[in-house]
Amino acid sequence: MAKDTPPRWDRRMQQRLARGEAAALGELYDRFASLVHSQAHRMLDDESAADLVTREVFAHVWENPDAYDPKQGSMRAWVARLTHRQSVRRLRDAEPSPFSRVYEDGGENDGGEGADSAARQELEERVRRATASARADYIVASMPAPLRAALELAYIQRRDYRQTAADLGVTEAEARRRLRLGLQLLSTAAARPLEGSSPPGYGQTL
């Protein structure tokens, strides 16, 4: 799991990529590939598609290092935005047109517009759910290690807050505080899109 990266590292990485250092791309891949792949897989629910998105994202980073602006956030957040954008594009491209289904079935055009609208709404709901799930993964991966450890103990290993406190070697009050903060962060997953994932041109190609 990648750790938070300092701005100095981000700027240096961008400079190395701009110089065409293949070793820099390898270092970036080692640091963020698991994040990219897990985010894409959560959204697309397809291993091959997640592999493809992972290759596309790092190819884009390699070919367009100057597209990253350190003033707009971390390199990690930029890579996550690229992954989200490309995953959404693939999710939408994979959805067949309802008009095509009508004509293929030999049906009439009557009601086609309504079917098209319903299909678009269904697709947008899938995108919304996938985005919320991907954001939750990103939040967990990005949150401070103490909060992440508390959540993993409580909700994956099914420890109560007393057991969590004992496992972490902290007071029960501190364990409750960490769980509360972690849950507050996760609660934003459904309320907001992935950080920076809806800039102008959302849904367009990388």
Coordinates of C-alpha atoms in Angstrom, one line a residue:
M1 CA 0.0 0.0 0.0
A2 CA 1.4 3.3 -1.1
K3 CA 2.2 5.9 1.6
D4 CA 1.5 9.6 1.4
T5 CA 4.2 11.3 -0.6
P6 CA 5.6 14.7 0.3
P7 CA 5.3 17.6 -2.3
R8 CA 9.1 17.6 -2.7
W9 CA 8.9 14.0 -3.9
D10 CA 6.1 14.8 -6.3
R11 CA 8.0 17.7 -7.9
R12 CA 11.1 15.7 -8.2
M13 CA 9.2 12.8 -9.7
Q14 CA 7.6 15.1 -12.3
Q15 CA 11.0 16.5 -13.2
R16 CA 12.5 13.0 -13.7
L17 CA 9.6 11.9 -15.8
A18 CA 9.9 15.0 -17.9
R19 CA 13.6 14.1 -18.5
G20 CA 12.5 10.7 -19.7
E21 CA 14.0 8.7 -16.9
A22 CA 12.6 5.2 -17.2
A23 CA 13.7 4.4 -13.7
A24 CA 11.3 7.2 -12.5
L25 CA 8.4 5.5 -14.2
G26 CA 9.3 2.2 -12.5
E27 CA 9.5 3.9 -9.1
L28 CA 6.1 5.5 -9.7
Y29 CA 4.6 2.2 -10.8
D30 CA 5.9 0.4 -7.8
R31 CA 4.4 3.1 -5.5
F32 CA 1.0 3.5 -7.1
A33 CA 0.2 0.5 -9.3
S34 CA -1.7 -1.3 -6.6
L35 CA -3.8 1.8 -5.9
V36 CA -4.6 2.2 -9.6
H37 CA -5.4 -1.4 -10.2
S38 CA -7.6 -1.8 -7.1
Q39 CA -9.5 1.4 -7.9
A40 CA -10.1 0.4 -11.5
H41 CA -11.1 -3.1 -10.5
R42 CA -13.6 -1.8 -8.0
M43 CA -15.2 0.4 -10.6
L44 CA -15.2 -2.0 -13.5
D45 CA -15.4 -5.4 -11.7
D46 CA -13.2 -6.9 -14.4
E47 CA -9.6 -8.0 -14.0
S48 CA -8.6 -7.6 -17.6
A49 CA -10.2 -4.2 -17.8
A50 CA -8.4 -3.1 -14.6
D51 CA -5.1 -4.3 -16.1
L52 CA -5.8 -2.3 -19.2
V53 CA -6.7 0.9 -17.3
T54 CA -3.5 0.5 -15.2
R55 CA -1.4 0.3 -18.4
E56 CA -3.2 3.3 -19.9
V57 CA -2.8 5.5 -16.8
F58 CA 0.9 4.9 -16.5
A59 CA 1.4 5.4 -20.2
H60 CA -0.4 8.7 -20.0
V61 CA 1.7 9.8 -17.1
W62 CA 4.9 8.8 -19.0
E63 CA 3.8 10.7 -22.1
N64 CA 2.3 13.7 -20.3
P65 CA 4.3 14.4 -17.1
D66 CA 3.8 18.2 -17.6
A67 CA 0.0 17.7 -17.2
Y68 CA 0.6 17.2 -13.5
D69 CA 0.4 20.5 -11.5
P70 CA 1.8 20.2 -7.9
K71 CA -0.3 23.2 -7.0
Q72 CA -3.5 21.2 -7.6
G73 CA -2.6 18.4 -5.2
S74 CA -0.3 15.4 -4.8
M75 CA 1.0 13.1 -7.5
R76 CA -1.1 10.3 -5.8
A77 CA -4.3 12.3 -6.2
W78 CA -3.5 13.1 -9.8
V79 CA -2.9 9.4 -10.6
A80 CA -6.2 8.6 -8.8
R81 CA -8.1 11.1 -10.9
L82 CA -6.7 9.7 -14.1
T83 CA -7.7 6.2 -13.0
H84 CA -11.2 7.3 -12.2
R85 CA -11.6 9.2 -15.4
Q86 CA -10.4 6.3 -17.6
S87 CA -12.5 3.8 -15.6
V88 CA -15.6 5.9 -16.0
R89 CA -14.9 6.2 -19.8
R90 CA -14.6 2.4 -20.1
L91 CA -17.7 1.8 -18.0
R92 CA -19.7 4.1 -20.3
D93 CA -18.2 2.8 -23.5
A94 CA -19.1 -0.8 -22.5
E95 CA -22.8 0.0 -22.1
P96 CA -24.7 -0.8 -25.3
S97 CA -27.1 1.7 -26.7
P98 CA -30.8 1.0 -25.9
F99 CA -31.7 2.0 -29.5
S100 CA -29.4 -0.7 -30.8
R101 CA -31.2 -3.3 -28.6
V102 CA -34.6 -2.1 -29.9
Y103 CA -33.6 -2.4 -33.5
E104 CA -31.8 -5.7 -33.1
D105 CA -34.9 -7.1 -31.5
G106 CA -37.0 -6.0 -34.4
G107 CA -39.0 -3.6 -32.3
E108 CA -40.4 -0.2 -33.3
N109 CA -38.9 3.1 -32.4
D110 CA -41.9 3.9 -30.2
G111 CA -40.7 4.2 -26.6
G112 CA -37.0 4.2 -27.7
E113 CA -36.4 7.7 -26.3
G114 CA -37.8 6.6 -22.9
A115 CA -35.7 3.4 -23.0
D116 CA -32.6 5.5 -23.8
S117 CA -33.3 7.8 -20.9
A118 CA -33.9 4.9 -18.5
A119 CA -30.7 3.2 -19.7
R120 CA -28.7 6.4 -19.2
Q121 CA -30.1 6.9 -15.7
E122 CA -29.2 3.3 -14.9
L123 CA -25.7 3.8 -16.2
E124 CA -25.2 7.0 -14.3
E125 CA -26.3 5.2 -11.1
R126 CA -23.7 2.5 -11.8
V127 CA -21.1 5.2 -12.3
R128 CA -22.1 6.9 -9.0
R129 CA -22.0 3.6 -7.0
A130 CA -18.7 2.7 -8.5
T131 CA -17.3 6.1 -7.9
A132 CA -18.4 6.0 -4.2
S133 CA -16.8 2.6 -3.8
A134 CA -13.6 3.7 -5.4
R135 CA -13.5 6.8 -3.3
A136 CA -14.0 4.7 -0.2
D137 CA -11.0 2.6 -1.2
Y138 CA -8.9 5.8 -1.9
I139 CA -9.9 7.3 1.4
V140 CA -8.9 4.2 3.4
A141 CA -5.6 4.0 1.5
S142 CA -4.8 7.7 2.0
M143 CA -5.9 8.2 5.6
P144 CA -3.3 8.3 8.4
A145 CA -2.1 4.8 9.4
P146 CA -3.5 5.0 13.0
L147 CA -7.0 5.5 11.7
R148 CA -6.7 2.9 9.0
A149 CA -5.4 0.3 11.5
A150 CA -8.3 1.0 13.8
L151 CA -10.9 0.6 11.0
E152 CA -9.3 -2.6 9.8
L153 CA -9.3 -4.1 13.3
A154 CA -12.9 -3.1 13.9
Y155 CA -14.6 -3.8 10.6
I156 CA -12.4 -6.4 9.0
Q157 CA -11.3 -8.4 12.0
R158 CA -14.5 -7.7 13.9
R159 CA -12.8 -6.3 17.1
D160 CA -14.9 -4.2 19.4
Y161 CA -13.4 -0.9 20.5
R162 CA -11.9 -2.4 23.7
Q163 CA -10.2 -5.1 21.7
T164 CA -9.1 -2.6 19.2
A165 CA -7.6 -0.4 21.9
A166 CA -5.7 -3.4 23.4
D167 CA -4.4 -4.5 20.0
L168 CA -3.2 -1.0 19.2
G169 CA -1.8 -0.3 22.6
V170 CA -3.9 2.8 23.1
T171 CA -6.6 3.8 25.5
E172 CA -10.2 3.0 24.8
A173 CA -11.0 6.7 24.4
E174 CA -8.3 7.0 21.8
A175 CA -9.6 3.9 20.0
R176 CA -13.1 5.4 19.9
R177 CA -11.6 8.7 18.6
R178 CA -9.8 7.0 15.8
L179 CA -12.8 4.9 14.8
R180 CA -15.0 8.0 14.8
L181 CA -12.6 10.0 12.7
G182 CA -12.1 7.1 10.2
L183 CA -15.8 6.7 9.8
Q184 CA -16.3 10.4 9.3
L185 CA -13.8 10.3 6.5
L186 CA -15.5 7.3 4.9
S187 CA -18.9 9.0 5.2
T188 CA -17.8 11.5 2.5
A189 CA -17.4 8.7 0.0
A190 CA -21.0 8.7 -1.1
A191 CA -21.4 12.5 -0.7
R192 CA -18.6 13.6 -3.0
P193 CA -16.9 12.2 -6.1
L194 CA -13.3 11.0 -6.0
E195 CA -11.0 14.0 -5.2
G196 CA -10.8 16.2 -8.3
S197 CA -12.5 13.6 -10.4
S198 CA -15.0 16.0 -12.1
P199 CA -12.9 18.8 -13.7
P200 CA -13.9 20.4 -17.0
G201 CA -13.9 17.7 -19.6
Y202 CA -15.0 15.0 -17.2
G203 CA -15.5 11.7 -18.9
Q204 CA -13.3 12.6 -21.9
T205 CA -10.3 10.6 -22.9
L206 CA -7.0 10.9 -21.1

